[in-house]
Amino acid sequence: MKAQSRRSRLMAMATALSVAGVLALSACGASDDESSQSTKKALVISLDSAVDVMDPQQWRTPASMVTSGSLVEQVIEQGYSKTGGVQVGGTDFNEALAEKWEYSKDGKTLTITLRDDLTFADGSPLTADDVVWSYQRGLEMATAYTKVLYPMVGLTKDSFIAVDPGTVEVTSEFGTPLLDKMLAMQPFGIFSKKAGEEHATSDDPWAGEWFRENNNSSGPYTVGAFDKTTSVQLTPNAKYYDQDKIANGGVTIQFISDPSQRALLLRNGEIDLAGGLPLDQVAELSKVDGLSVVSEASNRLEYLGLNTGKAPFDDKRVRRAISLALPYQTFVDEVLYGYADPASGLVSQSMETHAADSAAAFKTDLAEAEKLLAEAGVQGFSTTLSYKQSSAVEARAAVYIQSALKDLGIDVQVKPLPDAEFTQRTVARDLEMYLNNFLAWGADPFYQMASLAGSGAGTNFTNYANPALDKLLQQGFRSMEQADRDAISAEAQALLIEEMPTIPLWNPKWTYVVRDGVTGLTKDNTEQLRLQYLSKS
Amino acid sequence: MTRLAVENLRVEVPGRATILDDVSFDIAPGEIVGLVGESGSGKSMTSLAVMGILPRGVVQTAGRILVDGTDVTSVARRSVAHRFAMIFQNPRDSLNPLMRVGDQVARMVSLHQGKERRAARAAAVDLLEQVRIVEPAQAARKYPHQLSGGMCQRVMIAMALACRPQLLLADEPTTALDVTVQAQILDLVVALTEEIQCSVLLVTHDLGVVAETCDRVNVLNQGRLVETGETHDVLSNPTHEYTRYLLDSARELEVGP
Amino acid sequence: MLRYVLRRLLISAVTVIGLVLVTFLVVRVLPGDSAAARLGPEASQADIETLRTQLGLDDPLPRQLLDYSTGLLHGDMGPAVSTGRPVSDELLDRLPATIELAVAGLVIALLLGFPLGLLAAARPGRPSDALARLFAVLGSSMAPIWLGLLLIFGLYSTWQLFPGPVGRLPIGTPPPPEVTGLYVVDSLLAGDFALAGQSMQFLFLPALTLGLGASAAVLKMVRSAVLQTADSGFVRTARAYGVPGREVLLRDQLRNAMLQVLTAIGLVFGFLLGGNIIVERLFNWPGMGRVAYDALGSNDLGLLQGYALIIGTLYILLNLVVDLVYGLIDPRVRLGGSSS
């Protein structure tokens, strides 16, 4: 008996000790590191995705685009107009890495003169060879997304020449304002040719593998710490060509997969900026002290795609009838909590050449719709509406669409698909009716229209092909005079309203929620943040 | 003074069944008393009641149990307080399969004799020798599953001896053993209890065993005591017809139909 | 004992082979083209075809299986279709986080469930038993996601007792030098007690979310296993000989019940390993579960298969370990055979 009680006493003591130890250690926890001595404060932000790839020509997620974009600089940059804490990119451009850039009279040849003494983060000089190598890479590397863009501006692999270490000549088959817009985009940032050649292999001549994980920055930041599962820390690049452009002491992008948790952490002051929040939460956060909502008109378009190759969607009267039955304002108010602009055509309101009268076509007019259906000889029919399962917004919109079309006698079965399957089936172009969204880079109306309705375009899932439209758009690509562009674009927009191959629904606003004192949110023509302008007071 | 006196014992499952009804008997110091009956007669329950370890749901609702004149009906852990010991029908099942048998005996030595570990272990080996186990030190290191039924029962007896018991309750101690071993175990029990002047309550259905070992016998039928008396009297001249029935059945087994 | 060990090893090996086969087949039944998903909607059909050929997605099934199995023997689980990186990198990088969470959850489950289960079994039918069983019912009926949200709301948002769902460490704090990948262990090994403390703070809420549910299971299993022993012969012997109640419970009942409880613990731990996808997502825990969740959306065959394979293999290993420990504890197995 004594033996047993001694043993149990020992056990009790051991337990008590270990519990005390655990408690002591965890109390030991909190360590505050307030180590910013400089006046430029560092920020912590969280976006709608995680960062996995550091290569601006190979990124997969929007957060990767923002991050990889910070590791390169382009030859030119958009000019911004500032309102409050936001800078919005416009249609004119300023020099970045270039000291000057000039077009020939016919607009087909561009001469870029680089600044003196430009270097990469490792100190090696940035010269014309690097520019040529980078542009070549964007076209020829097998895994580069950018290659689809080159034909749109008439660039081929023979277009790029390094005239001398400080001068690059770019020759295109035709002149187009789209070229400037592209050269200012992050994927057209400048890579280090030396680093590329050092890490190239015979299977991988453009060092795609290396640049996915590494960088030799020409941009405002270099990568400090990078934990693929947690966060990426960007520190200001001491070799960046214009230190004054960097308004902060660094940016940490924290990966928080659950949007509600992101909102929670923003509310509690653990992060300074949050993107990709569900809009109902944005609406709520707008009422919270210490937080502000930044919301700007965007060119991103949510549309209802129709399979124009399949009856009854092959008849434009049916398509237009559908467009007249949809509750556009309801989408904005109920589905998007006010954070959107109602449809005004495939070319959005804030894009250049937007025809002011096209918004009128997107109204609800059941009588007209019924008339059109009768004309087309269509009574009622059933169809399936598909969308990506992961989209809560589209799920809600689908319900409104279903009940709106019921009034026309169209029986819509709502069918969410797993994201990968949705992608597969849109590419296969066999979905009847589907919700999808699209953002054209460069804020170029012809690019926008061609991508969504041009024959054979990769993102035109509707099977619509109209040679007349294609011809107009081709003309538009190549026209340099604003008056010409306005006219051609207006004609194309009118044609698209007449034909309605795909129905624009709304333009969701570019929305972020920030802590008060955070400014410098920059919306460029790819609608991603340019991190160097962010600052915190 | 009687060693054990059971008075008007009533044991039942409340609201369901009566297991023992008004059972009374006694045992003198050093006596071996048998308790016979068929299965279901309540004989095992009697020994459990005396021991104070009735199973869950079974309750003693009337009667007293007296040890050397003291009423122990409400005493828990009687074994320790009054030096009872018990051995069971299935010896291997009655031993802890995860403990070496020597340690199990030593545990009882510690509990009942207050010895510390090392002394208890040594005493355990001695006890194993007392129950006629050859090479007791080696045997002490074995686990129950490594020993035969007979050996296990010897171990149990050693545990009982560790209590220095005044009263040993033996519930069908040989029923589960081989015939050849049965006699050995019985002889052992008788010899040892005689040595230490311990009374024995031998619960069994086997009249042959009773005839060989018991001084007196009680006959239990469906919870009631129907006959009691000196063994040879009861067996040769049973007064109750149930006793006669038992005897007849036993004879048939021996002689054949 | 040796035969027992060998037999268990053989069974485990066969199970792993079966696992490879089953995960391979099941994953290929899922709809969706992973190559298309990887290249995005802008890609041309030609590009998609090229990638498909490169990844062998159009090869006949037996061929794919052969390639995959051969790769496995070299520790190569193939590329993740969606990122191009090796699956083994993507998943094994994150395995320590998942393991740390599962272990912490198990510890909490044991600390809560074990004593309560014992308590319930010690006095069956009494108020303590009823209370313990009530706890078990509550614990097993609360969905982890609900419980997790409740804990975040209460212990973080409202009372600020624990950190928010940021991950394993505070924003901006670098992890300890990697030895095991378990931050608590690695911090202690590096002598950084403050960091160890922080890791434990961040570990607490998600581990509690997992552990509470699991503790209910542990409680029930301990209770039932111990109660079963209550009717056994050796417990009767101990009680008959006046062994004090608590000692009977601990030394006779519990020890013999441990055999069953151990098997149950193995099951619980396996469940914790695989079942923490939701908790990982909720608490932003950078473990394998989160990767698997995303892989499901992008139909990344490589990752899905790798995930199922890793978790399944861990589970098999776990059961093997439990069996072996069982063999060590139970002398009937360890010393084999009985005498006549």
PDB file of N, CA, C and O in Angstrom, chain A residues 4 25-26 29 31 44 52 60 145 212-213 228-229 254-257 261 264-265 268 270-271 419-421 424 427 458 461, chain C residues 31-33 38-39 41 45 82-83 85 94 152 156-157 165-166 171 193 197-198 200-201 247 281-282 284 286 290 297-299:
ATOM      1  N   GLN A   4       2.258   1.902  -3.392  1.00  0.00           N
ATOM      2  CA  GLN A   4       1.345   2.458  -4.383  1.00  0.00           C
ATOM      3  C   GLN A   4       1.129   3.942  -4.174  1.00  0.00           C
ATOM      4  O   GLN A   4       1.134   4.711  -5.113  1.00  0.00           O
ATOM      5  N   LEU A  25       5.519  28.139 -20.694  1.00  0.00           N
ATOM      6  CA  LEU A  25       6.024  28.357 -22.040  1.00  0.00           C
ATOM      7  C   LEU A  25       5.063  29.177 -22.871  1.00  0.00           C
ATOM      8  O   LEU A  25       5.458  30.062 -23.621  1.00  0.00           O
ATOM      9  N   SER A  26       3.779  28.872 -22.748  1.00  0.00           N
ATOM     10  CA  SER A  26       2.866  29.600 -23.618  1.00  0.00           C
ATOM     11  C   SER A  26       2.641  31.015 -23.141  1.00  0.00           C
ATOM     12  O   SER A  26       2.359  31.910 -23.924  1.00  0.00           O
ATOM     13  N   GLY A  29       4.979  33.469 -24.520  1.00  0.00           N
ATOM     14  CA  GLY A  29       4.744  33.778 -25.930  1.00  0.00           C
ATOM     15  C   GLY A  29       5.009  35.158 -26.468  1.00  0.00           C
ATOM     16  O   GLY A  29       5.951  35.372 -27.197  1.00  0.00           O
ATOM     17  N   SER A  31       5.822  38.210 -28.238  1.00  0.00           N
ATOM     18  CA  SER A  31       6.965  39.084 -28.458  1.00  0.00           C
ATOM     19  C   SER A  31       6.590  40.072 -29.563  1.00  0.00           C
ATOM     20  O   SER A  31       6.222  39.692 -30.648  1.00  0.00           O
ATOM     21  N   VAL A  44       1.168  44.936 -44.112  1.00  0.00           N
ATOM     22  CA  VAL A  44       0.797  43.532 -44.239  1.00  0.00           C
ATOM     23  C   VAL A  44      -0.534  43.497 -44.979  1.00  0.00           C
ATOM     24  O   VAL A  44      -1.490  44.143 -44.574  1.00  0.00           O
ATOM     25  N   ASP A  52       2.406  31.469 -55.532  1.00  0.00           N
ATOM     26  CA  ASP A  52       3.204  30.261 -55.690  1.00  0.00           C
ATOM     27  C   ASP A  52       4.309  30.420 -56.734  1.00  0.00           C
ATOM     28  O   ASP A  52       5.330  29.765 -56.650  1.00  0.00           O
ATOM     29  N   ARG A  60       0.030  32.030 -61.907  1.00  0.00           N
ATOM     30  CA  ARG A  60      -1.274  31.374 -61.976  1.00  0.00           C
ATOM     31  C   ARG A  60      -2.332  32.106 -61.180  1.00  0.00           C
ATOM     32  O   ARG A  60      -3.496  32.037 -61.511  1.00  0.00           O
ATOM     33  N   TYR A 145       2.309  32.730 -70.584  1.00  0.00           N
ATOM     34  CA  TYR A 145       0.941  33.097 -70.947  1.00  0.00           C
ATOM     35  C   TYR A 145       0.917  34.186 -72.000  1.00  0.00           C
ATOM     36  O   TYR A 145      -0.034  34.345 -72.738  1.00  0.00           O
ATOM     37  N   ARG A 212      10.572  30.647 -61.661  1.00  0.00           N
ATOM     38  CA  ARG A 212       9.364  30.395 -60.895  1.00  0.00           C
ATOM     39  C   ARG A 212       9.617  30.602 -59.410  1.00  0.00           C
ATOM     40  O   ARG A 212       8.736  30.977 -58.661  1.00  0.00           O
ATOM     41  N   GLU A 213      10.823  30.298 -58.960  1.00  0.00           N
ATOM     42  CA  GLU A 213      11.125  30.357 -57.540  1.00  0.00           C
ATOM     43  C   GLU A 213      12.102  31.466 -57.171  1.00  0.00           C
ATOM     44  O   GLU A 213      12.234  31.819 -56.014  1.00  0.00           O
ATOM     45  N   LYS A 228       6.044  29.292 -48.808  1.00  0.00           N
ATOM     46  CA  LYS A 228       4.942  29.021 -49.718  1.00  0.00           C
ATOM     47  C   LYS A 228       3.634  28.736 -49.003  1.00  0.00           C
ATOM     48  O   LYS A 228       2.566  28.888 -49.571  1.00  0.00           O
ATOM     49  N   THR A 229       3.724  28.288 -47.769  1.00  0.00           N
ATOM     50  CA  THR A 229       2.490  27.951 -47.084  1.00  0.00           C
ATOM     51  C   THR A 229       1.945  29.106 -46.272  1.00  0.00           C
ATOM     52  O   THR A 229       0.806  29.045 -45.816  1.00  0.00           O
ATOM     53  N   GLN A 254       0.244  38.062 -46.752  1.00  0.00           N
ATOM     54  CA  GLN A 254      -0.071  36.906 -45.911  1.00  0.00           C
ATOM     55  C   GLN A 254      -1.152  36.084 -46.606  1.00  0.00           C
ATOM     56  O   GLN A 254      -2.157  36.640 -47.061  1.00  0.00           O
ATOM     57  N   PHE A 255      -0.951  34.760 -46.679  1.00  0.00           N
ATOM     58  CA  PHE A 255      -1.943  33.939 -47.366  1.00  0.00           C
ATOM     59  C   PHE A 255      -2.996  33.461 -46.386  1.00  0.00           C
ATOM     60  O   PHE A 255      -2.706  32.669 -45.495  1.00  0.00           O
ATOM     61  N   ILE A 256      -4.196  33.960 -46.554  1.00  0.00           N
ATOM     62  CA  ILE A 256      -5.276  33.531 -45.678  1.00  0.00           C
ATOM     63  C   ILE A 256      -6.392  33.045 -46.560  1.00  0.00           C
ATOM     64  O   ILE A 256      -7.051  33.822 -47.226  1.00  0.00           O
ATOM     65  N   SER A 257      -6.580  31.745 -46.585  1.00  0.00           N
ATOM     66  CA  SER A 257      -7.452  31.189 -47.605  1.00  0.00           C
ATOM     67  C   SER A 257      -8.919  31.479 -47.377  1.00  0.00           C
ATOM     68  O   SER A 257      -9.687  31.560 -48.317  1.00  0.00           O
ATOM     69  N   GLN A 261     -12.035  34.879 -42.584  1.00  0.00           N
ATOM     70  CA  GLN A 261     -10.937  35.049 -41.634  1.00  0.00           C
ATOM     71  C   GLN A 261     -10.116  36.270 -42.008  1.00  0.00           C
ATOM     72  O   GLN A 261      -9.632  36.998 -41.145  1.00  0.00           O
ATOM     73  N   LEU A 264     -11.866  39.143 -40.638  1.00  0.00           N
ATOM     74  CA  LEU A 264     -11.711  39.188 -39.193  1.00  0.00           C
ATOM     75  C   LEU A 264     -10.366  39.776 -38.803  1.00  0.00           C
ATOM     76  O   LEU A 264     -10.262  40.619 -37.906  1.00  0.00           O
ATOM     77  N   LEU A 265      -9.311  39.325 -39.465  1.00  0.00           N
ATOM     78  CA  LEU A 265      -7.975  39.805 -39.137  1.00  0.00           C
ATOM     79  C   LEU A 265      -7.825  41.279 -39.483  1.00  0.00           C
ATOM     80  O   LEU A 265      -7.147  42.020 -38.785  1.00  0.00           O
ATOM     81  N   ASN A 268      -9.407  43.242 -36.756  1.00  0.00           N
ATOM     82  CA  ASN A 268      -8.643  43.256 -35.511  1.00  0.00           C
ATOM     83  C   ASN A 268      -7.258  43.867 -35.670  1.00  0.00           C
ATOM     84  O   ASN A 268      -6.432  43.750 -34.785  1.00  0.00           O
ATOM     85  N   GLU A 270      -4.732  43.127 -37.594  1.00  0.00           N
ATOM     86  CA  GLU A 270      -3.544  42.319 -37.866  1.00  0.00           C
ATOM     87  C   GLU A 270      -3.051  42.484 -39.291  1.00  0.00           C
ATOM     88  O   GLU A 270      -1.908  42.179 -39.598  1.00  0.00           O
ATOM     89  N   ILE A 271      -3.956  42.888 -40.190  1.00  0.00           N
ATOM     90  CA  ILE A 271      -3.497  43.203 -41.541  1.00  0.00           C
ATOM     91  C   ILE A 271      -4.003  44.587 -41.911  1.00  0.00           C
ATOM     92  O   ILE A 271      -4.964  45.087 -41.314  1.00  0.00           O
ATOM     93  N   ASP A 419     -14.932  23.595 -60.281  1.00  0.00           N
ATOM     94  CA  ASP A 419     -14.182  24.567 -61.079  1.00  0.00           C
ATOM     95  C   ASP A 419     -13.436  23.941 -62.254  1.00  0.00           C
ATOM     96  O   ASP A 419     -13.460  24.453 -63.377  1.00  0.00           O
ATOM     97  N   ALA A 420     -12.759  22.839 -61.993  1.00  0.00           N
ATOM     98  CA  ALA A 420     -11.963  22.247 -63.065  1.00  0.00           C
ATOM     99  C   ALA A 420     -12.855  21.737 -64.183  1.00  0.00           C
ATOM    100  O   ALA A 420     -12.522  21.846 -65.365  1.00  0.00           O
ATOM    101  N   GLU A 421     -14.004  21.208 -63.807  1.00  0.00           N
ATOM    102  CA  GLU A 421     -14.899  20.687 -64.838  1.00  0.00           C
ATOM    103  C   GLU A 421     -15.488  21.835 -65.635  1.00  0.00           C
ATOM    104  O   GLU A 421     -15.658  21.751 -66.854  1.00  0.00           O
ATOM    105  N   GLN A 424     -13.026  22.916 -68.136  1.00  0.00           N
ATOM    106  CA  GLN A 424     -12.921  21.950 -69.225  1.00  0.00           C
ATOM    107  C   GLN A 424     -14.075  22.096 -70.197  1.00  0.00           C
ATOM    108  O   GLN A 424     -13.897  22.060 -71.407  1.00  0.00           O
ATOM    109  N   VAL A 427     -13.996  25.285 -72.328  1.00  0.00           N
ATOM    110  CA  VAL A 427     -13.017  25.128 -73.405  1.00  0.00           C
ATOM    111  C   VAL A 427     -13.565  24.215 -74.496  1.00  0.00           C
ATOM    112  O   VAL A 427     -13.360  24.439 -75.690  1.00  0.00           O
ATOM    113  N   GLY A 458      -9.536  32.435 -77.957  1.00  0.00           N
ATOM    114  CA  GLY A 458      -9.423  31.453 -76.878  1.00  0.00           C
ATOM    115  C   GLY A 458     -10.458  31.631 -75.793  1.00  0.00           C
ATOM    116  O   GLY A 458     -10.918  30.671 -75.183  1.00  0.00           O
ATOM    117  N   PHE A 461     -16.173  31.512 -75.730  1.00  0.00           N
ATOM    118  CA  PHE A 461     -16.688  30.158 -75.564  1.00  0.00           C
ATOM    119  C   PHE A 461     -18.058  29.983 -76.189  1.00  0.00           C
ATOM    120  O   PHE A 461     -18.722  28.987 -75.991  1.00  0.00           O
TER     121      PHE A 461
ATOM    122  N   PRO C  31     -14.231  13.887 -62.783  1.00  0.00           N
ATOM    123  CA  PRO C  31     -14.364  14.638 -64.029  1.00  0.00           C
ATOM    124  C   PRO C  31     -13.489  15.886 -64.014  1.00  0.00           C
ATOM    125  O   PRO C  31     -13.068  16.333 -62.968  1.00  0.00           O
ATOM    126  N   GLY C  32     -13.258  16.453 -65.162  1.00  0.00           N
ATOM    127  CA  GLY C  32     -12.473  17.686 -65.229  1.00  0.00           C
ATOM    128  C   GLY C  32     -11.104  17.412 -65.806  1.00  0.00           C
ATOM    129  O   GLY C  32     -10.465  16.423 -65.479  1.00  0.00           O
ATOM    130  N   ASP C  33     -10.655  18.275 -66.639  1.00  0.00           N
ATOM    131  CA  ASP C  33      -9.360  18.097 -67.289  1.00  0.00           C
ATOM    132  C   ASP C  33      -8.327  18.946 -66.563  1.00  0.00           C
ATOM    133  O   ASP C  33      -8.372  20.170 -66.614  1.00  0.00           O
ATOM    134  N   ARG C  38      -4.828  23.782 -65.590  1.00  0.00           N
ATOM    135  CA  ARG C  38      -3.519  24.372 -65.300  1.00  0.00           C
ATOM    136  C   ARG C  38      -3.188  25.504 -66.247  1.00  0.00           C
ATOM    137  O   ARG C  38      -2.666  26.532 -65.841  1.00  0.00           O
ATOM    138  N   LEU C  39      -3.464  25.312 -67.529  1.00  0.00           N
ATOM    139  CA  LEU C  39      -3.045  26.326 -68.484  1.00  0.00           C
ATOM    140  C   LEU C  39      -4.008  27.502 -68.551  1.00  0.00           C
ATOM    141  O   LEU C  39      -3.679  28.547 -69.074  1.00  0.00           O
ATOM    142  N   PRO C  41      -7.935  29.411 -69.227  1.00  0.00           N
ATOM    143  CA  PRO C  41      -8.868  29.500 -70.359  1.00  0.00           C
ATOM    144  C   PRO C  41      -8.240  30.091 -71.624  1.00  0.00           C
ATOM    145  O   PRO C  41      -8.761  29.905 -72.711  1.00  0.00           O
ATOM    146  N   GLN C  45      -6.050  24.756 -77.759  1.00  0.00           N
ATOM    147  CA  GLN C  45      -6.234  23.298 -77.667  1.00  0.00           C
ATOM    148  C   GLN C  45      -4.900  22.584 -77.858  1.00  0.00           C
ATOM    149  O   GLN C  45      -4.625  21.570 -77.223  1.00  0.00           O
ATOM    150  N   SER C  82      -1.174  21.156 -61.520  1.00  0.00           N
ATOM    151  CA  SER C  82      -1.495  22.580 -61.508  1.00  0.00           C
ATOM    152  C   SER C  82      -0.284  23.485 -61.333  1.00  0.00           C
ATOM    153  O   SER C  82      -0.302  24.618 -61.786  1.00  0.00           O
ATOM    154  N   THR C  83       0.804  23.037 -60.690  1.00  0.00           N
ATOM    155  CA  THR C  83       1.944  23.953 -60.548  1.00  0.00           C
ATOM    156  C   THR C  83       3.176  23.460 -61.272  1.00  0.00           C
ATOM    157  O   THR C  83       4.106  24.208 -61.494  1.00  0.00           O
ATOM    158  N   ARG C  85       5.341  21.593 -60.035  1.00  0.00           N
ATOM    159  CA  ARG C  85       6.360  21.157 -59.073  1.00  0.00           C
ATOM    160  C   ARG C  85       6.105  19.714 -58.673  1.00  0.00           C
ATOM    161  O   ARG C  85       4.994  19.226 -58.768  1.00  0.00           O
ATOM    162  N   ARG C  94       4.512  20.318 -46.397  1.00  0.00           N
ATOM    163  CA  ARG C  94       3.451  20.709 -45.493  1.00  0.00           C
ATOM    164  C   ARG C  94       3.065  19.613 -44.516  1.00  0.00           C
ATOM    165  O   ARG C  94       2.212  19.836 -43.653  1.00  0.00           O
ATOM    166  N   ILE C 152     -12.956  30.732 -32.282  1.00  0.00           N
ATOM    167  CA  ILE C 152     -12.326  31.942 -32.817  1.00  0.00           C
ATOM    168  C   ILE C 152     -13.076  33.167 -32.344  1.00  0.00           C
ATOM    169  O   ILE C 152     -12.498  34.152 -31.897  1.00  0.00           O
ATOM    170  N   TYR C 156     -10.731  34.480 -29.418  1.00  0.00           N
ATOM    171  CA  TYR C 156      -9.872  35.449 -30.108  1.00  0.00           C
ATOM    172  C   TYR C 156     -10.556  36.801 -30.219  1.00  0.00           C
ATOM    173  O   TYR C 156     -10.123  37.787 -29.662  1.00  0.00           O
ATOM    174  N   SER C 157     -11.667  36.817 -30.944  1.00  0.00           N
ATOM    175  CA  SER C 157     -12.332  38.089 -31.219  1.00  0.00           C
ATOM    176  C   SER C 157     -12.824  38.785 -29.971  1.00  0.00           C
ATOM    177  O   SER C 157     -12.606  39.971 -29.784  1.00  0.00           O
ATOM    178  N   PRO C 165      -6.627  33.462 -36.546  1.00  0.00           N
ATOM    179  CA  PRO C 165      -6.350  32.389 -37.513  1.00  0.00           C
ATOM    180  C   PRO C 165      -5.380  32.827 -38.604  1.00  0.00           C
ATOM    181  O   PRO C 165      -5.717  32.894 -39.764  1.00  0.00           O
ATOM    182  N   VAL C 166      -4.153  33.097 -38.172  1.00  0.00           N
ATOM    183  CA  VAL C 166      -3.159  33.584 -39.108  1.00  0.00           C
ATOM    184  C   VAL C 166      -2.292  32.453 -39.622  1.00  0.00           C
ATOM    185  O   VAL C 166      -1.750  32.503 -40.698  1.00  0.00           O
ATOM    186  N   ILE C 171       2.371  37.080 -37.755  1.00  0.00           N
ATOM    187  CA  ILE C 171       2.803  37.613 -39.041  1.00  0.00           C
ATOM    188  C   ILE C 171       4.186  38.217 -38.891  1.00  0.00           C
ATOM    189  O   ILE C 171       4.438  39.013 -38.012  1.00  0.00           O
ATOM    190  N   PHE C 193      12.706  29.555 -26.162  1.00  0.00           N
ATOM    191  CA  PHE C 193      11.484  29.224 -25.441  1.00  0.00           C
ATOM    192  C   PHE C 193      10.344  30.170 -25.787  1.00  0.00           C
ATOM    193  O   PHE C 193       9.188  29.766 -25.805  1.00  0.00           O
ATOM    194  N   GLY C 197       6.746  28.991 -27.050  1.00  0.00           N
ATOM    195  CA  GLY C 197       5.503  29.443 -26.437  1.00  0.00           C
ATOM    196  C   GLY C 197       4.536  29.999 -27.469  1.00  0.00           C
ATOM    197  O   GLY C 197       3.343  29.682 -27.454  1.00  0.00           O
ATOM    198  N   GLN C 198       5.070  30.792 -28.381  1.00  0.00           N
ATOM    199  CA  GLN C 198       4.199  31.353 -29.420  1.00  0.00           C
ATOM    200  C   GLN C 198       3.606  30.253 -30.283  1.00  0.00           C
ATOM    201  O   GLN C 198       2.421  30.273 -30.602  1.00  0.00           O
ATOM    202  N   MET C 200       2.952  27.301 -29.488  1.00  0.00           N
ATOM    203  CA  MET C 200       1.891  26.603 -28.761  1.00  0.00           C
ATOM    204  C   MET C 200       0.624  27.430 -28.699  1.00  0.00           C
ATOM    205  O   MET C 200      -0.476  26.904 -28.807  1.00  0.00           O
ATOM    206  N   GLN C 201       0.773  28.737 -28.558  1.00  0.00           N
ATOM    207  CA  GLN C 201      -0.409  29.585 -28.537  1.00  0.00           C
ATOM    208  C   GLN C 201      -1.190  29.473 -29.836  1.00  0.00           C
ATOM    209  O   GLN C 201      -2.407  29.396 -29.832  1.00  0.00           O
ATOM    210  N   GLU C 247      -7.287   1.038  -7.032  1.00  0.00           N
ATOM    211  CA  GLU C 247      -6.218   0.228  -7.582  1.00  0.00           C
ATOM    212  C   GLU C 247      -6.762  -0.799  -8.556  1.00  0.00           C
ATOM    213  O   GLU C 247      -6.165  -1.084  -9.588  1.00  0.00           O
ATOM    214  N   ARG C 281      -8.283  24.741 -43.030  1.00  0.00           N
ATOM    215  CA  ARG C 281      -8.747  25.851 -43.833  1.00  0.00           C
ATOM    216  C   ARG C 281      -9.257  26.975 -42.953  1.00  0.00           C
ATOM    217  O   ARG C 281      -8.993  28.141 -43.190  1.00  0.00           O
ATOM    218  N   LEU C 282      -9.983  26.598 -41.927  1.00  0.00           N
ATOM    219  CA  LEU C 282     -10.580  27.585 -41.032  1.00  0.00           C
ATOM    220  C   LEU C 282      -9.517  28.396 -40.302  1.00  0.00           C
ATOM    221  O   LEU C 282      -9.636  29.609 -40.147  1.00  0.00           O
ATOM    222  N   ASN C 284      -6.411  28.644 -41.196  1.00  0.00           N
ATOM    223  CA  ASN C 284      -5.324  29.040 -42.079  1.00  0.00           C
ATOM    224  C   ASN C 284      -4.039  28.289 -41.751  1.00  0.00           C
ATOM    225  O   ASN C 284      -2.952  28.857 -41.809  1.00  0.00           O
ATOM    226  N   PRO C 286      -1.128  25.968 -42.462  1.00  0.00           N
ATOM    227  CA  PRO C 286      -0.513  25.566 -43.739  1.00  0.00           C
ATOM    228  C   PRO C 286      -0.142  24.093 -43.806  1.00  0.00           C
ATOM    229  O   PRO C 286       1.022  23.741 -43.943  1.00  0.00           O
ATOM    230  N   ARG C 290      -5.065  21.666 -46.648  1.00  0.00           N
ATOM    231  CA  ARG C 290      -5.437  22.823 -47.449  1.00  0.00           C
ATOM    232  C   ARG C 290      -5.063  22.618 -48.908  1.00  0.00           C
ATOM    233  O   ARG C 290      -5.819  22.965 -49.806  1.00  0.00           O
ATOM    234  N   GLY C 297     -10.425  21.278 -56.239  1.00  0.00           N
ATOM    235  CA  GLY C 297     -11.052  22.266 -57.111  1.00  0.00           C
ATOM    236  C   GLY C 297     -10.406  22.333 -58.475  1.00  0.00           C
ATOM    237  O   GLY C 297     -11.067  22.539 -59.490  1.00  0.00           O
ATOM    238  N   SER C 298      -9.077  22.162 -58.517  1.00  0.00           N
ATOM    239  CA  SER C 298      -8.432  22.248 -59.829  1.00  0.00           C
ATOM    240  C   SER C 298      -8.210  20.868 -60.418  1.00  0.00           C
ATOM    241  O   SER C 298      -7.512  20.702 -61.407  1.00  0.00           O
ATOM    242  N   ASN C 299      -8.801  19.869 -59.787  1.00  0.00           N
ATOM    243  CA  ASN C 299      -8.711  18.497 -60.276  1.00  0.00           C
ATOM    244  C   ASN C 299      -7.273  18.092 -60.573  1.00  0.00           C
ATOM    245  O   ASN C 299      -6.981  17.515 -61.611  1.00  0.00           O
TER     246      ASN C 299
END
